[in-house]
PDB file of C-alpha atoms in Angstrom:
ATOM      1  CA  MET A1165     -19.935 -14.604  25.803  1.00  0.00           C
ATOM      2  CA  SER A1166     -20.613 -18.518  24.896  1.00  0.00           C
ATOM      3  CA  LEU A1167     -24.009 -17.254  23.077  1.00  0.00           C
ATOM      4  CA  THR A1168     -22.382 -14.746  21.169  1.00  0.00           C
ATOM      5  CA  ARG A1169     -19.685 -17.309  20.276  1.00  0.00           C
ATOM      6  CA  ASN A1170     -21.650 -20.075  19.054  1.00  0.00           C
ATOM      7  CA  ALA A1171     -23.750 -17.247  17.117  1.00  0.00           C
ATOM      8  CA  GLU A1172     -20.009 -16.293  15.003  1.00  0.00           C
ATOM      9  CA  ALA A1173     -19.732 -20.009  14.517  1.00  0.00           C
ATOM     10  CA  THR A1174     -22.969 -20.405  13.613  1.00  0.00           C
ATOM     11  CA  ALA A1175     -22.589 -17.569  10.582  1.00  0.00           C
ATOM     12  CA  SER A1176     -19.602 -18.737   9.945  1.00  0.00           C
ATOM     13  CA  ARG A1177     -20.484 -22.078   9.238  1.00  0.00           C
ATOM     14  CA  THR A1178     -23.419 -20.894   7.093  1.00  0.00           C
ATOM     15  CA  ALA A1179     -21.330 -18.131   5.036  1.00  0.00           C
ATOM     16  CA  ASP A1180     -18.473 -21.248   3.993  1.00  0.00           C
ATOM     17  CA  SER A1181     -21.472 -22.748   3.266  1.00  0.00           C
ATOM     18  CA  ARG A1182     -20.495 -24.542  -0.561  1.00  0.00           C
ATOM     19  CA  TRP A1183     -24.424 -23.827  -1.947  1.00  0.00           C
ATOM     20  CA  LEU A1184     -24.111 -20.141  -1.199  1.00  0.00           C
ATOM     21  CA  GLU A1185     -20.916 -19.726  -2.607  1.00  0.00           C
ATOM     22  CA  LEU A1186     -22.796 -20.757  -5.339  1.00  0.00           C
ATOM     23  CA  LEU A1187     -25.598 -18.566  -5.829  1.00  0.00           C
ATOM     24  CA  ALA A1188     -23.166 -15.568  -4.834  1.00  0.00           C
ATOM     25  CA  ARG A1189     -21.225 -16.040  -7.811  1.00  0.00           C
ATOM     26  CA  ALA A1190     -23.823 -16.181  -9.713  1.00  0.00           C
ATOM     27  CA  GLY A1191     -25.834 -13.672  -8.538  1.00  0.00           C
ATOM     28  CA  PHE A1192     -22.473 -11.180  -9.539  1.00  0.00           C
ATOM     29  CA  ILE A1193     -23.273 -12.899 -13.296  1.00  0.00           C
ATOM     30  CA  GLY A1194     -27.201 -10.962 -13.062  1.00  0.00           C
ATOM     31  CA  TYR A1195     -26.274  -7.960 -10.634  1.00  0.00           C
ATOM     32  CA  GLY A1196     -23.648  -7.604 -14.138  1.00  0.00           C
ATOM     33  CA  ILE A1197     -26.321  -7.811 -16.724  1.00  0.00           C
ATOM     34  CA  VAL A1198     -28.447  -5.769 -14.473  1.00  0.00           C
ATOM     35  CA  HIS A1199     -25.390  -2.879 -14.964  1.00  0.00           C
ATOM     36  CA  LEU A1200     -25.247  -3.767 -18.679  1.00  0.00           C
ATOM     37  CA  LEU A1201     -28.923  -2.574 -18.880  1.00  0.00           C
ATOM     38  CA  PHE A1202     -28.457   0.683 -17.043  1.00  0.00           C
ATOM     39  CA  ALA A1203     -25.196   1.503 -19.393  1.00  0.00           C
ATOM     40  CA  TRP A1204     -27.672   1.158 -21.933  1.00  0.00           C
ATOM     41  CA  ILE A1205     -30.154   2.884 -20.971  1.00  0.00           C
ATOM     42  CA  ILE A1206     -28.102   5.959 -19.622  1.00  0.00           C
ATOM     43  CA  LEU A1207     -27.380   5.821 -23.600  1.00  0.00           C
ATOM     44  CA  GLN A1208     -30.761   5.455 -24.436  1.00  0.00           C
ATOM     45  CA  ILE A1209     -30.960   8.787 -22.332  1.00  0.00           C
ATOM     46  CA  ALA A1210     -28.468  10.607 -23.718  1.00  0.00           C
ATOM     47  CA  PHE A1211     -29.354  10.062 -27.019  1.00  0.00           C
ATOM     48  CA  ALA A1212     -32.903   9.207 -28.249  1.00  0.00           C
ATOM     49  CA  GLY A1213     -34.792  10.756 -24.990  1.00  0.00           C
ATOM     50  CA  SER A1214     -35.639   7.485 -23.531  1.00  0.00           C
ATOM     51  CA  GLY A1215     -38.252   6.942 -21.389  1.00  0.00           C
ATOM     52  CA  GLU A1216     -37.325   4.478 -19.092  1.00  0.00           C
ATOM     53  CA  GLU A1217     -36.297   4.971 -15.679  1.00  0.00           C
ATOM     54  CA  GLY A1218     -32.858   5.674 -15.692  1.00  0.00           C
ATOM     55  CA  ASN A1219     -31.554   3.686 -12.394  1.00  0.00           C
ATOM     56  CA  GLN A1220     -31.425  -0.219 -12.143  1.00  0.00           C
ATOM     57  CA  ASN A1221     -35.133  -0.436 -11.330  1.00  0.00           C
ATOM     58  CA  GLY A1222     -35.265   0.222 -15.268  1.00  0.00           C
ATOM     59  CA  ALA A1223     -33.035  -1.902 -16.355  1.00  0.00           C
ATOM     60  CA  LEU A1224     -34.500  -4.515 -14.369  1.00  0.00           C
ATOM     61  CA  ARG A1225     -38.401  -3.974 -16.506  1.00  0.00           C
ATOM     62  CA  ALA A1226     -35.872  -3.643 -19.880  1.00  0.00           C
ATOM     63  CA  LEU A1227     -35.233  -7.048 -18.673  1.00  0.00           C
ATOM     64  CA  GLY A1228     -38.443  -7.611 -18.138  1.00  0.00           C
ATOM     65  CA  ALA A1229     -39.684  -7.333 -21.079  1.00  0.00           C
ATOM     66  CA  GLN A1230     -38.028  -9.290 -23.233  1.00  0.00           C
ATOM     67  CA  PRO A1231     -38.190 -12.769 -24.087  1.00  0.00           C
ATOM     68  CA  MET A1232     -37.383 -15.141 -21.269  1.00  0.00           C
ATOM     69  CA  GLY A1233     -36.911 -12.174 -19.210  1.00  0.00           C
ATOM     70  CA  LYS A1234     -39.104 -13.148 -15.984  1.00  0.00           C
ATOM     71  CA  PHE A1235     -37.287 -16.312 -16.755  1.00  0.00           C
ATOM     72  CA  LEU A1236     -34.077 -14.555 -15.782  1.00  0.00           C
ATOM     73  CA  LEU A1237     -34.922 -12.511 -13.355  1.00  0.00           C
ATOM     74  CA  ILE A1238     -35.783 -14.889 -11.203  1.00  0.00           C
ATOM     75  CA  ALA A1239     -32.745 -16.178 -11.358  1.00  0.00           C
ATOM     76  CA  ILE A1240     -31.205 -12.669 -10.617  1.00  0.00           C
ATOM     77  CA  ALA A1241     -32.953 -13.147  -7.671  1.00  0.00           C
ATOM     78  CA  VAL A1242     -32.231 -16.154  -6.627  1.00  0.00           C
ATOM     79  CA  GLY A1243     -28.727 -14.668  -6.746  1.00  0.00           C
ATOM     80  CA  LEU A1244     -28.957 -11.265  -5.341  1.00  0.00           C
ATOM     81  CA  ILE A1245     -30.634 -13.055  -1.589  1.00  0.00           C
ATOM     82  CA  ALA A1246     -27.883 -15.395  -1.931  1.00  0.00           C
ATOM     83  CA  MET A1247     -25.454 -12.133  -2.344  1.00  0.00           C
ATOM     84  CA  ALA A1248     -27.600 -10.509   0.390  1.00  0.00           C
ATOM     85  CA  ILE A1249     -27.312 -13.300   2.759  1.00  0.00           C
ATOM     86  CA  TRP A1250     -23.760 -13.008   1.927  1.00  0.00           C
ATOM     87  CA  GLN A1251     -22.809  -9.990   2.396  1.00  0.00           C
ATOM     88  CA  ALA A1252     -25.496  -9.737   6.051  1.00  0.00           C
ATOM     89  CA  LEU A1253     -22.792 -12.381   7.211  1.00  0.00           C
ATOM     90  CA  GLU A1254     -19.967 -10.524   6.220  1.00  0.00           C
ATOM     91  CA  ALA A1255     -21.295  -7.668   8.283  1.00  0.00           C
ATOM     92  CA  ALA A1256     -22.451  -9.787  11.045  1.00  0.00           C
ATOM     93  CA  VAL A1257     -18.907 -11.896  12.052  1.00  0.00           C
ATOM     94  CA  GLY A1258     -16.778 -11.232   8.639  1.00  0.00           C
ATOM     95  CA  HIS A1259     -13.750  -9.520   7.090  1.00  0.00           C
ATOM     96  CA  HIS A1260     -11.330 -11.080  10.140  1.00  0.00           C
ATOM     97  CA  ALA A1261      -8.482 -10.391   8.090  1.00  0.00           C
ATOM     98  CA  LYS A1262      -8.835  -6.775   9.178  1.00  0.00           C
ATOM     99  CA  ARG A1263      -8.363  -4.836  12.027  1.00  0.00           C
ATOM    100  CA  GLY A1264      -9.551  -1.770  13.628  1.00  0.00           C
ATOM    101  CA  LYS A1265     -11.296   0.642  11.768  1.00  0.00           C
ATOM    102  CA  GLU A1266     -10.673  -1.080   8.478  1.00  0.00           C
ATOM    103  CA  ARG A1267     -12.430  -4.002   9.756  1.00  0.00           C
ATOM    104  CA  LEU A1268     -15.569  -1.710  11.083  1.00  0.00           C
ATOM    105  CA  PHE A1269     -15.400   0.011   7.396  1.00  0.00           C
ATOM    106  CA  GLU A1270     -15.746  -2.935   5.438  1.00  0.00           C
ATOM    107  CA  ARG A1271     -18.222  -4.617   7.808  1.00  0.00           C
ATOM    108  CA  ILE A1272     -20.766  -1.463   7.620  1.00  0.00           C
ATOM    109  CA  ALA A1273     -20.191  -1.779   3.694  1.00  0.00           C
ATOM    110  CA  SER A1274     -21.188  -4.949   3.915  1.00  0.00           C
ATOM    111  CA  ALA A1275     -24.471  -4.215   5.468  1.00  0.00           C
ATOM    112  CA  VAL A1276     -25.079  -1.534   2.854  1.00  0.00           C
ATOM    113  CA  ARG A1277     -24.647  -3.890  -0.345  1.00  0.00           C
ATOM    114  CA  THR A1278     -27.278  -6.594   2.028  1.00  0.00           C
ATOM    115  CA  VAL A1279     -29.473  -3.716   1.840  1.00  0.00           C
ATOM    116  CA  VAL A1280     -28.348  -2.845  -2.124  1.00  0.00           C
ATOM    117  CA  PHE A1281     -28.352  -6.256  -3.195  1.00  0.00           C
ATOM    118  CA  LEU A1282     -31.981  -7.233  -1.249  1.00  0.00           C
ATOM    119  CA  TRP A1283     -34.091  -4.203  -3.147  1.00  0.00           C
ATOM    120  CA  LEU A1284     -32.577  -5.384  -6.454  1.00  0.00           C
ATOM    121  CA  ALA A1285     -33.993  -8.954  -5.650  1.00  0.00           C
ATOM    122  CA  TRP A1286     -37.070  -7.319  -4.316  1.00  0.00           C
ATOM    123  CA  THR A1287     -37.780  -4.980  -7.360  1.00  0.00           C
ATOM    124  CA  SER A1288     -36.758  -8.565 -10.070  1.00  0.00           C
ATOM    125  CA  ILE A1289     -39.314  -9.594  -7.923  1.00  0.00           C
ATOM    126  CA  GLN A1290     -42.418  -7.242  -8.427  1.00  0.00           C
ATOM    127  CA  VAL A1291     -41.582  -6.678 -12.200  1.00  0.00           C
ATOM    128  CA  VAL A1292     -42.326 -10.303 -12.723  1.00  0.00           C
ATOM    129  CA  GLN A1293     -45.300  -9.787 -10.987  1.00  0.00           C
ATOM    130  CA  ASP A1294     -46.229  -7.290 -13.267  1.00  0.00           C
ATOM    131  CA  ALA A1295     -45.825  -4.352 -10.602  1.00  0.00           C
ATOM    132  CA  SER A1296     -45.874  -1.469 -12.787  1.00  0.00           C
ATOM    133  CA  SER A1297     -44.449   0.803  -9.979  1.00  0.00           C
ATOM    134  CA  ASN A1298     -41.822   3.179 -10.878  1.00  0.00           C
ATOM    135  CA  SER A1299     -39.538   4.186  -7.936  1.00  0.00           C
ATOM    136  CA  ALA A1300     -38.042   7.541  -8.972  1.00  0.00           C
ATOM    137  CA  ASP A1301     -42.008   8.715  -9.444  1.00  0.00           C
ATOM    138  CA  GLN A1302     -41.959   7.453  -5.135  1.00  0.00           C
ATOM    139  CA  GLN A1303     -38.759   8.414  -4.602  1.00  0.00           C
ATOM    140  CA  GLU A1304     -39.783  12.196  -5.856  1.00  0.00           C
ATOM    141  CA  GLN A1305     -43.480  11.573  -3.637  1.00  0.00           C
ATOM    142  CA  PHE A1306     -41.797  10.561  -0.571  1.00  0.00           C
ATOM    143  CA  SER A1307     -39.207  13.400  -0.406  1.00  0.00           C
ATOM    144  CA  GLU A1308     -42.362  16.233  -2.192  1.00  0.00           C
ATOM    145  CA  LYS A1309     -44.345  14.771   1.326  1.00  0.00           C
ATOM    146  CA  LEU A1310     -41.405  15.062   3.579  1.00  0.00           C
ATOM    147  CA  MET A1311     -40.053  18.359   2.176  1.00  0.00           C
ATOM    148  CA  ALA A1312     -43.775  19.885   3.226  1.00  0.00           C
ATOM    149  CA  SER A1313     -43.209  18.400   7.116  1.00  0.00           C
ATOM    150  CA  SER A1314     -40.806  20.072  10.134  1.00  0.00           C
ATOM    151  CA  GLY A1315     -37.132  19.287   9.667  1.00  0.00           C
ATOM    152  CA  GLY A1316     -38.053  17.619   5.681  1.00  0.00           C
ATOM    153  CA  ARG A1317     -35.957  19.312   4.419  1.00  0.00           C
ATOM    154  CA  GLY A1318     -33.491  19.156   6.596  1.00  0.00           C
ATOM    155  CA  LEU A1319     -33.370  15.226   6.524  1.00  0.00           C
ATOM    156  CA  VAL A1320     -34.257  14.969   2.738  1.00  0.00           C
ATOM    157  CA  GLY A1321     -30.766  17.312   2.246  1.00  0.00           C
ATOM    158  CA  PHE A1322     -28.733  14.945   4.159  1.00  0.00           C
ATOM    159  CA  ALA A1323     -29.911  12.349   2.999  1.00  0.00           C
ATOM    160  CA  GLY A1324     -28.350  13.619  -0.533  1.00  0.00           C
ATOM    161  CA  LEU A1325     -25.434  14.863   1.408  1.00  0.00           C
ATOM    162  CA  VAL A1326     -24.755  11.011   2.334  1.00  0.00           C
ATOM    163  CA  LEU A1327     -25.211  10.033  -1.354  1.00  0.00           C
ATOM    164  CA  ALA A1328     -22.689  11.980  -2.204  1.00  0.00           C
ATOM    165  CA  ALA A1329     -20.040  11.259   0.002  1.00  0.00           C
ATOM    166  CA  VAL A1330     -20.706   7.437  -1.208  1.00  0.00           C
ATOM    167  CA  GLY A1331     -20.671   8.273  -4.669  1.00  0.00           C
ATOM    168  CA  ILE A1332     -17.308  10.384  -4.227  1.00  0.00           C
ATOM    169  CA  GLY A1333     -16.165   7.150  -1.517  1.00  0.00           C
ATOM    170  CA  MET A1334     -16.568   5.011  -4.658  1.00  0.00           C
ATOM    171  CA  VAL A1335     -14.403   7.466  -7.114  1.00  0.00           C
ATOM    172  CA  ILE A1336     -11.057   7.387  -3.944  1.00  0.00           C
ATOM    173  CA  TYR A1337     -12.344   3.321  -3.998  1.00  0.00           C
ATOM    174  CA  GLY A1338     -11.457   2.726  -8.181  1.00  0.00           C
ATOM    175  CA  TYR A1339      -8.889   5.153  -8.363  1.00  0.00           C
ATOM    176  CA  LYS A1340      -7.053   3.828  -5.119  1.00  0.00           C
ATOM    177  CA  LYS A1341      -8.180  -0.201  -6.892  1.00  0.00           C
ATOM    178  CA  LYS A1342      -8.894  -0.986  -3.305  1.00  0.00           C
ATOM    179  CA  PHE A1343     -11.598  -3.496  -4.951  1.00  0.00           C
ATOM    180  CA  GLU A1344      -8.308  -5.508  -5.636  1.00  0.00           C
ATOM    181  CA  ARG A1345      -8.338  -6.348  -2.215  1.00  0.00           C
ATOM    182  CA  ASN A1346     -11.502  -8.686  -2.494  1.00  0.00           C
ATOM    183  CA  LEU A1347     -10.305 -10.376  -5.144  1.00  0.00           C
ATOM    184  CA  LYS A1348      -8.092 -13.827  -6.050  1.00  0.00           C
ATOM    185  CA  THR A1349      -5.729 -12.026  -8.056  1.00  0.00           C
ATOM    186  CA  ASN A1350      -2.630 -14.521  -7.164  1.00  0.00           C
ATOM    187  CA  GLU A1351      -5.289 -16.804  -9.712  1.00  0.00           C
ATOM    188  CA  MET A1352      -5.587 -14.266 -12.459  1.00  0.00           C
ATOM    189  CA  ASN A1353      -2.305 -14.582 -15.002  1.00  0.00           C
ATOM    190  CA  GLY A1354      -0.753 -10.562 -15.984  1.00  0.00           C
ATOM    191  CA  LYS A1355      -3.394  -9.904 -18.786  1.00  0.00           C
ATOM    192  CA  THR A1356      -6.170 -10.471 -16.699  1.00  0.00           C
ATOM    193  CA  ARG A1357      -4.844  -9.225 -14.032  1.00  0.00           C
ATOM    194  CA  GLN A1358      -4.992  -5.396 -15.861  1.00  0.00           C
ATOM    195  CA  THR A1359      -7.949  -6.053 -17.557  1.00  0.00           C
ATOM    196  CA  VAL A1360      -9.468  -6.328 -14.446  1.00  0.00           C
ATOM    197  CA  ARG A1361      -7.848  -3.446 -12.634  1.00  0.00           C
ATOM    198  CA  ARG A1362      -8.808  -1.235 -15.628  1.00  0.00           C
ATOM    199  CA  LEU A1363     -12.654  -2.496 -16.101  1.00  0.00           C
ATOM    200  CA  GLY A1364     -12.727  -2.022 -11.683  1.00  0.00           C
ATOM    201  CA  MET A1365     -11.311   1.565 -11.974  1.00  0.00           C
ATOM    202  CA  ALA A1366     -13.720   2.229 -14.859  1.00  0.00           C
ATOM    203  CA  GLY A1367     -16.824   1.591 -13.479  1.00  0.00           C
ATOM    204  CA  TYR A1368     -16.222   2.368  -9.603  1.00  0.00           C
ATOM    205  CA  ILE A1369     -15.363   5.676 -10.929  1.00  0.00           C
ATOM    206  CA  ALA A1370     -18.447   6.118 -13.119  1.00  0.00           C
ATOM    207  CA  ARG A1371     -20.884   4.470 -10.630  1.00  0.00           C
ATOM    208  CA  GLY A1372     -19.369   6.963  -7.851  1.00  0.00           C
ATOM    209  CA  ALA A1373     -19.941   9.675 -10.689  1.00  0.00           C
ATOM    210  CA  VAL A1374     -23.280   8.771 -11.150  1.00  0.00           C
ATOM    211  CA  PHE A1375     -24.229   8.998  -7.194  1.00  0.00           C
ATOM    212  CA  ALA A1376     -21.984  12.387  -6.413  1.00  0.00           C
ATOM    213  CA  VAL A1377     -25.049  13.903  -8.943  1.00  0.00           C
ATOM    214  CA  ALA A1378     -27.853  12.712  -7.555  1.00  0.00           C
ATOM    215  CA  GLY A1379     -26.925  13.525  -3.991  1.00  0.00           C
ATOM    216  CA  LEU A1380     -26.142  16.983  -4.925  1.00  0.00           C
ATOM    217  CA  LEU A1381     -29.245  16.881  -6.519  1.00  0.00           C
ATOM    218  CA  ILE A1382     -30.809  16.271  -3.873  1.00  0.00           C
ATOM    219  CA  VAL A1383     -28.888  18.526  -1.719  1.00  0.00           C
ATOM    220  CA  VAL A1384     -30.110  21.290  -4.149  1.00  0.00           C
ATOM    221  CA  ALA A1385     -33.446  19.910  -4.433  1.00  0.00           C
ATOM    222  CA  ALA A1386     -34.462  20.248  -0.462  1.00  0.00           C
ATOM    223  CA  ILE A1387     -32.316  23.436  -1.091  1.00  0.00           C
ATOM    224  CA  ASN A1388     -34.565  25.238  -3.704  1.00  0.00           C
ATOM    225  CA  TYR A1389     -38.202  22.758  -2.629  1.00  0.00           C
ATOM    226  CA  ASP A1390     -38.254  21.520  -6.071  1.00  0.00           C
ATOM    227  CA  PRO A1391     -39.421  17.621  -5.178  1.00  0.00           C
ATOM    228  CA  GLU A1392     -38.680  16.932  -8.814  1.00  0.00           C
ATOM    229  CA  LYS A1393     -35.124  16.638  -8.375  1.00  0.00           C
ATOM    230  CA  ALA A1394     -35.031  14.277  -5.734  1.00  0.00           C
ATOM    231  CA  ARG A1395     -35.768  11.587  -8.040  1.00  0.00           C
ATOM    232  CA  GLY A1396     -32.108   9.446  -7.525  1.00  0.00           C
ATOM    233  CA  LEU A1397     -30.325   8.706  -9.910  1.00  0.00           C
ATOM    234  CA  ASP A1398     -33.361   9.114 -12.576  1.00  0.00           C
ATOM    235  CA  ALA A1399     -33.154  12.870 -12.262  1.00  0.00           C
ATOM    236  CA  ALA A1400     -29.566  13.319 -12.082  1.00  0.00           C
ATOM    237  CA  LEU A1401     -28.818  11.156 -15.851  1.00  0.00           C
ATOM    238  CA  ARG A1402     -31.704  13.311 -17.393  1.00  0.00           C
ATOM    239  CA  THR A1403     -30.351  16.415 -15.639  1.00  0.00           C
ATOM    240  CA  LEU A1404     -27.351  16.186 -16.839  1.00  0.00           C
ATOM    241  CA  ARG A1405     -27.931  15.163 -20.355  1.00  0.00           C
ATOM    242  CA  ASP A1406     -29.620  19.326 -20.631  1.00  0.00           C
ATOM    243  CA  GLN A1407     -26.172  20.521 -19.875  1.00  0.00           C
ATOM    244  CA  PRO A1408     -23.505  21.511 -22.593  1.00  0.00           C
ATOM    245  CA  TYR A1409     -21.799  18.103 -23.871  1.00  0.00           C
ATOM    246  CA  GLY A1410     -24.248  16.453 -21.256  1.00  0.00           C
ATOM    247  CA  PRO A1411     -24.447  13.727 -23.995  1.00  0.00           C
ATOM    248  CA  PHE A1412     -21.230  12.727 -24.658  1.00  0.00           C
ATOM    249  CA  ILE A1413     -20.778  12.999 -20.407  1.00  0.00           C
ATOM    250  CA  LEU A1414     -23.669  10.087 -20.040  1.00  0.00           C
ATOM    251  CA  ALA A1415     -21.570   7.913 -23.191  1.00  0.00           C
ATOM    252  CA  LEU A1416     -18.961   7.892 -20.864  1.00  0.00           C
ATOM    253  CA  MET A1417     -20.845   7.164 -17.845  1.00  0.00           C
ATOM    254  CA  ALA A1418     -22.442   4.739 -19.842  1.00  0.00           C
ATOM    255  CA  LEU A1419     -19.012   2.883 -20.910  1.00  0.00           C
ATOM    256  CA  GLY A1420     -17.694   2.879 -17.005  1.00  0.00           C
ATOM    257  CA  ILE A1421     -20.713   1.984 -15.950  1.00  0.00           C
ATOM    258  CA  ALA A1422     -21.274  -1.065 -18.852  1.00  0.00           C
ATOM    259  CA  ALA A1423     -17.050  -1.602 -17.257  1.00  0.00           C
ATOM    260  CA  PHE A1424     -18.776  -2.256 -14.191  1.00  0.00           C
ATOM    261  CA  GLY A1425     -21.504  -4.956 -15.583  1.00  0.00           C
ATOM    262  CA  VAL A1426     -18.346  -6.651 -16.976  1.00  0.00           C
ATOM    263  CA  TYR A1427     -16.002  -6.419 -13.145  1.00  0.00           C
ATOM    264  CA  CYS A1428     -18.444  -8.568 -11.834  1.00  0.00           C
ATOM    265  CA  PHE A1429     -18.289 -11.308 -14.865  1.00  0.00           C
ATOM    266  CA  PHE A1430     -14.804 -11.621 -13.408  1.00  0.00           C
ATOM    267  CA  GLN A1431     -15.509 -11.151 -10.126  1.00  0.00           C
ATOM    268  CA  SER A1432     -18.122 -14.280 -10.268  1.00  0.00           C
ATOM    269  CA  ARG A1433     -14.662 -15.999 -10.591  1.00  0.00           C
ATOM    270  CA  PHE A1434     -12.512 -14.404  -8.653  1.00  0.00           C
ATOM    271  CA  ARG A1435     -13.808 -12.979  -5.716  1.00  0.00           C
ATOM    272  CA  LYS A1436     -13.717 -13.658  -2.437  1.00  0.00           C
ATOM    273  CA  ILE A1437     -16.287 -15.457  -0.604  1.00  0.00           C
TER     274      ILE A1437
END
């Protein structure tokens, strides 16, 4: 028991590190930039038939192709790693203000965020190193191998259901404005709080919708044995584009994703860390 308490105390001291907080806040700025670029790619897919990968990977690659892009990617990777460390500590010993199932849910959410931030940081580093692999193609190839194995299609379908559930959870999270619990709203004036609330709602609902559609497509791909549809966000966006009013729907999603990007900038200032 004492070892557990010592581990928790060490983790708490690390979480309270001023440098970790500053890097994590900088990470939110990088995370916001990634989502603004992601929104731009969605618009390109909607109206210009962009060949750029329609997900955060594509956004990072688009940034890396710009002047000073690789320097920015390194800075973003450092910030994302700091965010991952912070969320890993929250998953291990954090969220003491919550109790029971609510605390368990928040710790699980922090664990998921840890994986997402580490994955994006790794992708940033890969882009800096000129790695040219396409994550959507890799996902398609992996899904094809799984579907060819015994029980693989069921596993792919289950993964799609989980992704769809996460997306629906994001929509509810945004609609109910639960994100405000993690913000220092007492430090905002009325106008700022209203702006942040609207950006957060639009951002989470848009992200949730994209993830939900991607998850449902993966489920359909598993049922129909169609690995091409199991390309995650990229396939979801391109499938939506080909539907009636698809470009218009994608434009709305792009606005929502851009809103989340701007919301991340506010998180850099007002997020409880």
